[in-house]
PDB file of C-alpha atoms in Angstrom:
ATOM      1  CA  THR A  29       2.870  25.025  -9.613  1.00  0.00           C
ATOM      2  CA  LEU A  30       0.253  23.777  -7.170  1.00  0.00           C
ATOM      3  CA  SER A  31      -1.166  26.008  -4.465  1.00  0.00           C
ATOM      4  CA  ILE A  32      -1.107  24.925  -0.834  1.00  0.00           C
ATOM      5  CA  GLU A  33      -4.828  24.128  -1.056  1.00  0.00           C
ATOM      6  CA  GLN A  34      -4.222  21.859  -4.058  1.00  0.00           C
ATOM      7  CA  LEU A  35      -1.274  20.158  -2.366  1.00  0.00           C
ATOM      8  CA  VAL A  36      -3.416  19.472   0.700  1.00  0.00           C
ATOM      9  CA  LYS A  37      -6.091  17.812  -1.462  1.00  0.00           C
ATOM     10  CA  LEU A  38      -3.394  15.711  -3.136  1.00  0.00           C
ATOM     11  CA  CYS A  39      -2.122  14.550   0.250  1.00  0.00           C
ATOM     12  CA  MET A  40      -5.652  13.843   1.498  1.00  0.00           C
ATOM     13  CA  ASN A  41      -6.285  11.606  -1.489  1.00  0.00           C
ATOM     14  CA  PHE A  42      -2.962   9.828  -1.077  1.00  0.00           C
ATOM     15  CA  ILE A  43      -3.646   9.064   2.586  1.00  0.00           C
ATOM     16  CA  LYS A  44      -7.200   8.025   1.748  1.00  0.00           C
ATOM     17  CA  TYR A  45      -6.208   5.565  -0.981  1.00  0.00           C
ATOM     18  CA  GLU A  46      -2.790   4.375   0.205  1.00  0.00           C
ATOM     19  CA  GLU A  47      -4.034   0.857   0.983  1.00  0.00           C
ATOM     20  CA  SER A  48      -5.675   0.437  -2.424  1.00  0.00           C
ATOM     21  CA  VAL A  49      -2.393   1.468  -4.100  1.00  0.00           C
ATOM     22  CA  ASP A  50      -0.636  -1.046  -1.832  1.00  0.00           C
ATOM     23  CA  SER A  51      -2.898  -3.753  -3.259  1.00  0.00           C
ATOM     24  CA  PHE A  52      -1.234  -3.594  -6.686  1.00  0.00           C
ATOM     25  CA  MET A  53       2.315  -3.344  -5.350  1.00  0.00           C
ATOM     26  CA  PRO A  54       4.617  -6.254  -4.397  1.00  0.00           C
ATOM     27  CA  SER A  55       4.371  -7.217  -0.722  1.00  0.00           C
ATOM     28  CA  HIS A  56       7.793  -5.736   0.158  1.00  0.00           C
ATOM     29  CA  ARG A  57       6.632  -2.284  -1.010  1.00  0.00           C
ATOM     30  CA  ARG A  58       3.317  -2.272   0.876  1.00  0.00           C
ATOM     31  CA  ASP A  59       2.343  -0.951   4.310  1.00  0.00           C
ATOM     32  CA  ASP A  60       5.443   0.335   6.122  1.00  0.00           C
ATOM     33  CA  HIS A  61       7.871  -2.453   5.154  1.00  0.00           C
ATOM     34  CA  CYS A  62      10.296  -0.706   2.791  1.00  0.00           C
ATOM     35  CA  CYS A  63      12.826   1.837   4.073  1.00  0.00           C
ATOM     36  CA  ASP A  64      12.821   3.529   0.638  1.00  0.00           C
ATOM     37  CA  CYS A  65       9.080   4.207   0.726  1.00  0.00           C
ATOM     38  CA  ARG A  66       7.672   4.395   4.236  1.00  0.00           C
ATOM     39  CA  SER A  67       3.930   4.681   4.756  1.00  0.00           C
ATOM     40  CA  ASN A  68       2.555   8.220   4.947  1.00  0.00           C
ATOM     41  CA  LYS A  69      -0.660   6.923   6.480  1.00  0.00           C
ATOM     42  CA  HIS A  70       1.112   5.092   9.302  1.00  0.00           C
ATOM     43  CA  HIS A  71       3.295   8.062  10.230  1.00  0.00           C
ATOM     44  CA  ILE A  72       0.755  10.864  10.145  1.00  0.00           C
ATOM     45  CA  LYS A  73      -1.096  11.503  13.398  1.00  0.00           C
ATOM     46  CA  GLY A  74      -4.760  10.555  13.631  1.00  0.00           C
ATOM     47  CA  GLY A  75      -6.572   7.290  14.215  1.00  0.00           C
ATOM     48  CA  ASN A  76      -8.837   7.347  11.175  1.00  0.00           C
ATOM     49  CA  ASN A  77      -9.241   8.990   7.778  1.00  0.00           C
ATOM     50  CA  LYS A  78     -11.390  11.838   9.109  1.00  0.00           C
ATOM     51  CA  GLU A  79      -8.849  12.789  11.791  1.00  0.00           C
ATOM     52  CA  ARG A  80      -6.008  12.709   9.264  1.00  0.00           C
ATOM     53  CA  ASN A  81      -7.971  14.939   6.894  1.00  0.00           C
ATOM     54  CA  ASN A  82      -8.584  17.410   9.711  1.00  0.00           C
ATOM     55  CA  LEU A  83      -4.864  17.553  10.448  1.00  0.00           C
ATOM     56  CA  LEU A  84      -3.988  18.088   6.786  1.00  0.00           C
ATOM     57  CA  SER A  85      -6.614  20.803   6.371  1.00  0.00           C
ATOM     58  CA  LYS A  86      -4.898  22.833   9.104  1.00  0.00           C
ATOM     59  CA  CYS A  87      -1.649  23.042   7.103  1.00  0.00           C
ATOM     60  CA  LYS A  88      -1.353  26.611   5.806  1.00  0.00           C
ATOM     61  CA  THR A  89       2.211  26.516   4.473  1.00  0.00           C
ATOM     62  CA  VAL A  90       4.174  24.044   2.384  1.00  0.00           C
ATOM     63  CA  GLN A  91       6.568  23.430   5.273  1.00  0.00           C
ATOM     64  CA  GLU A  92       3.696  22.551   7.621  1.00  0.00           C
ATOM     65  CA  LEU A  93       2.391  20.082   5.036  1.00  0.00           C
ATOM     66  CA  VAL A  94       5.835  18.535   4.595  1.00  0.00           C
ATOM     67  CA  ASP A  95       6.208  18.133   8.366  1.00  0.00           C
ATOM     68  CA  CYS A  96       2.773  16.526   8.574  1.00  0.00           C
ATOM     69  CA  MET A  97       3.201  14.053   5.684  1.00  0.00           C
ATOM     70  CA  ASN A  98       6.924  13.355   6.157  1.00  0.00           C
ATOM     71  CA  PRO A  99       7.507  13.747   9.901  1.00  0.00           C
ATOM     72  CA  SER A 100      11.001  12.216   9.884  1.00  0.00           C
ATOM     73  CA  LYS A 101      13.754  13.876   7.866  1.00  0.00           C
ATOM     74  CA  GLU A 102      15.706  10.611   8.013  1.00  0.00           C
ATOM     75  CA  GLN A 103      13.048   8.639   6.098  1.00  0.00           C
ATOM     76  CA  CYS A 104      11.810   8.500   2.513  1.00  0.00           C
ATOM     77  CA  TYR A 105       8.047   8.135   2.113  1.00  0.00           C
ATOM     78  CA  LYS A 106       5.746   6.758  -0.575  1.00  0.00           C
ATOM     79  CA  LEU A 107       4.623  10.305  -1.277  1.00  0.00           C
ATOM     80  CA  ASN A 108       7.856  12.139  -0.608  1.00  0.00           C
ATOM     81  CA  LEU A 109       7.611  15.896  -0.100  1.00  0.00           C
ATOM     82  CA  SER A 110      11.125  16.520   1.186  1.00  0.00           C
ATOM     83  CA  CYS A 111      12.188  18.315  -2.023  1.00  0.00           C
ATOM     84  CA  LEU A 112       9.052  20.425  -2.259  1.00  0.00           C
ATOM     85  CA  VAL A 113      10.225  23.455  -0.272  1.00  0.00           C
ATOM     86  CA  GLU A 114      13.603  24.022  -1.940  1.00  0.00           C
ATOM     87  CA  LEU A 115      13.211  22.354  -5.344  1.00  0.00           C
ATOM     88  CA  GLY A 116       9.457  22.481  -5.917  1.00  0.00           C
ATOM     89  CA  TYR A 117       8.698  18.861  -6.781  1.00  0.00           C
ATOM     90  CA  ILE A 118       7.223  15.768  -5.141  1.00  0.00           C
ATOM     91  CA  GLU A 119       8.139  12.094  -5.528  1.00  0.00           C
ATOM     92  CA  PHE A 120       5.968   9.017  -5.912  1.00  0.00           C
ATOM     93  CA  ARG A 121       8.489   6.468  -4.622  1.00  0.00           C
ATOM     94  CA  GLN A 122       6.425   3.325  -4.115  1.00  0.00           C
ATOM     95  CA  HIS A 123       6.741   1.609  -7.490  1.00  0.00           C
ATOM     96  CA  GLU A 124       9.729  -0.689  -7.936  1.00  0.00           C
ATOM     97  CA  SER A 125      12.141  -0.077 -10.820  1.00  0.00           C
ATOM     98  CA  SER A 126      11.180  -1.555 -14.180  1.00  0.00           C
ATOM     99  CA  LYS A 127      12.435  -1.754 -17.768  1.00  0.00           C
ATOM    100  CA  ASP A 128       9.019  -2.691 -19.096  1.00  0.00           C
ATOM    101  CA  LYS A 129       7.656   0.120 -21.268  1.00  0.00           C
ATOM    102  CA  THR A 130       3.984  -0.539 -20.467  1.00  0.00           C
ATOM    103  CA  THR A 131       4.627  -0.743 -16.737  1.00  0.00           C
ATOM    104  CA  VAL A 132       6.595   2.516 -16.672  1.00  0.00           C
ATOM    105  CA  THR A 133       4.161   4.359 -18.957  1.00  0.00           C
ATOM    106  CA  ASN A 134       1.130   3.355 -16.910  1.00  0.00           C
ATOM    107  CA  TRP A 135       2.744   4.403 -13.639  1.00  0.00           C
ATOM    108  CA  ILE A 136       3.533   7.818 -15.121  1.00  0.00           C
ATOM    109  CA  ARG A 137      -0.060   8.116 -16.365  1.00  0.00           C
ATOM    110  CA  PHE A 138      -1.378   7.059 -12.950  1.00  0.00           C
ATOM    111  CA  CYS A 139       0.739   9.604 -11.034  1.00  0.00           C
ATOM    112  CA  ALA A 140      -0.052  12.418 -13.485  1.00  0.00           C
ATOM    113  CA  ALA A 141      -3.806  11.755 -13.331  1.00  0.00           C
ATOM    114  CA  PHE A 142      -3.679  11.449  -9.542  1.00  0.00           C
ATOM    115  CA  VAL A 143      -2.004  14.851  -9.171  1.00  0.00           C
ATOM    116  CA  LYS A 144      -4.055  16.649 -11.823  1.00  0.00           C
ATOM    117  CA  ASN A 145      -7.457  15.432 -10.624  1.00  0.00           C
ATOM    118  CA  SER A 146      -6.655  15.786  -6.923  1.00  0.00           C
ATOM    119  CA  ALA A 147      -5.711  19.423  -7.567  1.00  0.00           C
ATOM    120  CA  ARG A 148      -8.760  20.366  -9.639  1.00  0.00           C
ATOM    121  CA  LEU A 149     -11.503  18.451  -7.780  1.00  0.00           C
ATOM    122  CA  ARG A 150     -13.039  19.307  -4.417  1.00  0.00           C
ATOM    123  CA  SER A 151     -11.525  18.101  -1.161  1.00  0.00           C
ATOM    124  CA  PRO A 152     -12.110  14.357  -0.740  1.00  0.00           C
ATOM    125  CA  LEU A 153     -14.630  12.991   1.718  1.00  0.00           C
ATOM    126  CA  SER A 154     -13.384  10.680   4.439  1.00  0.00           C
ATOM    127  CA  LEU A 155     -13.609   6.945   3.922  1.00  0.00           C
ATOM    128  CA  LYS A 156     -16.023   4.989   6.065  1.00  0.00           C
ATOM    129  CA  GLU A 157     -14.369   2.567   8.458  1.00  0.00           C
ATOM    130  CA  THR A 158     -16.312  -0.281   6.826  1.00  0.00           C
ATOM    131  CA  THR A 159     -14.972   0.403   3.299  1.00  0.00           C
ATOM    132  CA  SER A 160     -13.289  -2.693   1.854  1.00  0.00           C
ATOM    133  CA  ILE A 161     -10.080  -2.599  -0.168  1.00  0.00           C
ATOM    134  CA  GLU A 162     -12.034  -3.628  -3.271  1.00  0.00           C
ATOM    135  CA  GLU A 163     -14.462  -0.719  -2.778  1.00  0.00           C
ATOM    136  CA  GLU A 164     -11.547   1.632  -2.093  1.00  0.00           C
ATOM    137  CA  PHE A 165      -9.848   0.475  -5.307  1.00  0.00           C
ATOM    138  CA  ASP A 166     -12.990   1.194  -7.341  1.00  0.00           C
ATOM    139  CA  LEU A 167     -13.429   4.635  -5.739  1.00  0.00           C
ATOM    140  CA  LEU A 168      -9.805   5.533  -6.498  1.00  0.00           C
ATOM    141  CA  PHE A 169     -10.151   4.895 -10.214  1.00  0.00           C
ATOM    142  CA  GLU A 170     -13.695   6.199 -10.554  1.00  0.00           C
ATOM    143  CA  TYR A 171     -13.343   9.498  -8.709  1.00  0.00           C
ATOM    144  CA  VAL A 172      -9.628  10.361  -8.756  1.00  0.00           C
ATOM    145  CA  VAL A 173      -7.699   8.660 -11.569  1.00  0.00           C
ATOM    146  CA  LYS A 174     -10.698   8.533 -13.911  1.00  0.00           C
ATOM    147  CA  ASP A 175      -9.090   6.172 -16.404  1.00  0.00           C
ATOM    148  CA  ARG A 176     -10.765   2.857 -17.211  1.00  0.00           C
ATOM    149  CA  ALA A 177      -7.743   1.424 -19.028  1.00  0.00           C
ATOM    150  CA  LEU A 178      -5.508   2.113 -16.013  1.00  0.00           C
ATOM    151  CA  ARG A 179      -8.119   0.578 -13.720  1.00  0.00           C
ATOM    152  CA  ASN A 180      -8.118  -2.618 -15.772  1.00  0.00           C
ATOM    153  CA  PHE A 181      -4.313  -2.690 -15.960  1.00  0.00           C
ATOM    154  CA  TYR A 182      -3.857  -2.324 -12.196  1.00  0.00           C
ATOM    155  CA  ARG A 183      -6.663  -4.749 -11.409  1.00  0.00           C
ATOM    156  CA  ASP A 184      -4.921  -7.375 -13.537  1.00  0.00           C
ATOM    157  CA  ARG A 185      -1.587  -6.502 -11.918  1.00  0.00           C
ATOM    158  CA  ARG A 186      -3.127  -6.837  -8.444  1.00  0.00           C
ATOM    159  CA  ASP A 187      -4.642 -10.224  -9.278  1.00  0.00           C
ATOM    160  CA  SER A 188      -1.346 -11.417 -10.748  1.00  0.00           C
ATOM    161  CA  ILE A 189       0.606 -10.350  -7.658  1.00  0.00           C
ATOM    162  CA  GLU A 190      -1.923 -12.070  -5.374  1.00  0.00           C
ATOM    163  CA  ALA A 191      -1.618 -15.289  -7.406  1.00  0.00           C
ATOM    164  CA  GLN A 192       2.187 -15.149  -7.178  1.00  0.00           C
ATOM    165  CA  GLU A 193       1.976 -14.592  -3.418  1.00  0.00           C
ATOM    166  CA  ARG A 194      -0.304 -17.639  -3.011  1.00  0.00           C
ATOM    167  CA  GLU A 195       2.072 -19.790  -5.054  1.00  0.00           C
ATOM    168  CA  ARG A 196       5.019 -18.634  -2.965  1.00  0.00           C
ATOM    169  CA  GLN A 197       3.207 -19.379   0.289  1.00  0.00           C
ATOM    170  CA  MET A 198       2.192 -22.835  -0.959  1.00  0.00           C
ATOM    171  CA  ALA A 199       5.774 -23.573  -2.004  1.00  0.00           C
ATOM    172  CA  GLU A 200       7.082 -22.505   1.415  1.00  0.00           C
ATOM    173  CA  ALA A 201       4.451 -24.631   3.143  1.00  0.00           C
ATOM    174  CA  ALA A 202       5.386 -27.642   0.997  1.00  0.00           C
ATOM    175  CA  VAL A 203       9.044 -27.300   2.019  1.00  0.00           C
ATOM    176  CA  LYS A 204       8.152 -27.168   5.719  1.00  0.00           C
ATOM    177  CA  GLU A 205       5.536 -29.939   5.633  1.00  0.00           C
ATOM    178  CA  PRO A 206       7.837 -33.026   5.623  1.00  0.00           C
ATOM    179  CA  SER A 207       9.671 -31.895   8.782  1.00  0.00           C
ATOM    180  CA  ASP A 208       6.355 -31.278  10.551  1.00  0.00           C
ATOM    181  CA  GLU A 209       5.173 -34.812   9.814  1.00  0.00           C
ATOM    182  CA  MET A 210       8.370 -36.647  10.751  1.00  0.00           C
ATOM    183  CA  SER A 211       8.078 -39.188  13.550  1.00  0.00           C
ATOM    184  CA  ILE A 212      10.207 -42.022  14.942  1.00  0.00           C
ATOM    185  CA  SER A 213       8.377 -45.329  14.783  1.00  0.00           C
ATOM    186  CA  ASP A 214      11.026 -48.052  14.446  1.00  0.00           C
ATOM    187  CA  GLY A 215      11.285 -50.017  17.668  1.00  0.00           C
ATOM    188  CA  SER A 216       8.947 -47.762  19.609  1.00  0.00           C
ATOM    189  CA  SER A 217       6.181 -49.046  21.848  1.00  0.00           C
ATOM    190  CA  SER A 218       2.531 -48.094  21.387  1.00  0.00           C
ATOM    191  CA  GLU A 219       2.845 -45.837  24.428  1.00  0.00           C
ATOM    192  CA  ASP A 220       5.823 -44.045  22.845  1.00  0.00           C
ATOM    193  CA  SER A 221       3.922 -43.752  19.588  1.00  0.00           C
ATOM    194  CA  THR A 222       0.939 -42.185  21.348  1.00  0.00           C
ATOM    195  CA  HIS A 223       3.253 -39.741  23.108  1.00  0.00           C
ATOM    196  CA  THR A 224       4.848 -38.820  19.773  1.00  0.00           C
ATOM    197  CA  ASP A 225       1.441 -38.272  18.154  1.00  0.00           C
ATOM    198  CA  ARG A 226       0.365 -36.002  20.998  1.00  0.00           C
ATOM    199  CA  PHE A 227       3.622 -34.037  20.695  1.00  0.00           C
ATOM    200  CA  LYS A 228       3.075 -33.658  16.947  1.00  0.00           C
ATOM    201  CA  ARG A 229      -0.415 -32.289  17.473  1.00  0.00           C
ATOM    202  CA  LEU A 230       0.872 -29.778  19.998  1.00  0.00           C
ATOM    203  CA  ARG A 231       3.509 -28.595  17.560  1.00  0.00           C
ATOM    204  CA  THR A 232       1.108 -28.090  14.702  1.00  0.00           C
ATOM    205  CA  THR A 233      -1.681 -26.297  16.588  1.00  0.00           C
TER     206      THR A 233
END
């Protein structure tokens, strides 16, 4: 059982590194897009990481922490604390379902290391506003997860997801492109053609 101080450190780390975890999740499970795993970071008060940490540090009971991290009882969050008060457990809800043994095993290892190291290490420092996602990713695995094999696995997963997203966007663009370039030229005068060209440019800018 984690103490309230350990739970606060866990929540601080989750808020701090939520965007880097987003980076190796499919696009529909990032940010605040999925109703099954809403963003904790977006729903907690505070405009930056330091302000959010200050709010979390003021939580002295489990219920106060639940209210801070999961402000709506009608929503499920990436780090879901709704069962913590009565049943004594937390949920990491962000990962999609999978039958792949390696995928499931590594997510369990990631969550276990995240909880264990967040609880035993000192309270996390706030991220600088200039920290990039790549830097945040490296900090997550170096100072919290502390597992090089998991870092490599999730870096490869992130790169694979990004490549799939680019391919999807290119395919969508290719489908739209013919309609954007269509023009009527048969029997039109040069003045009509010029007007059509100008209209095309306006549509595509």
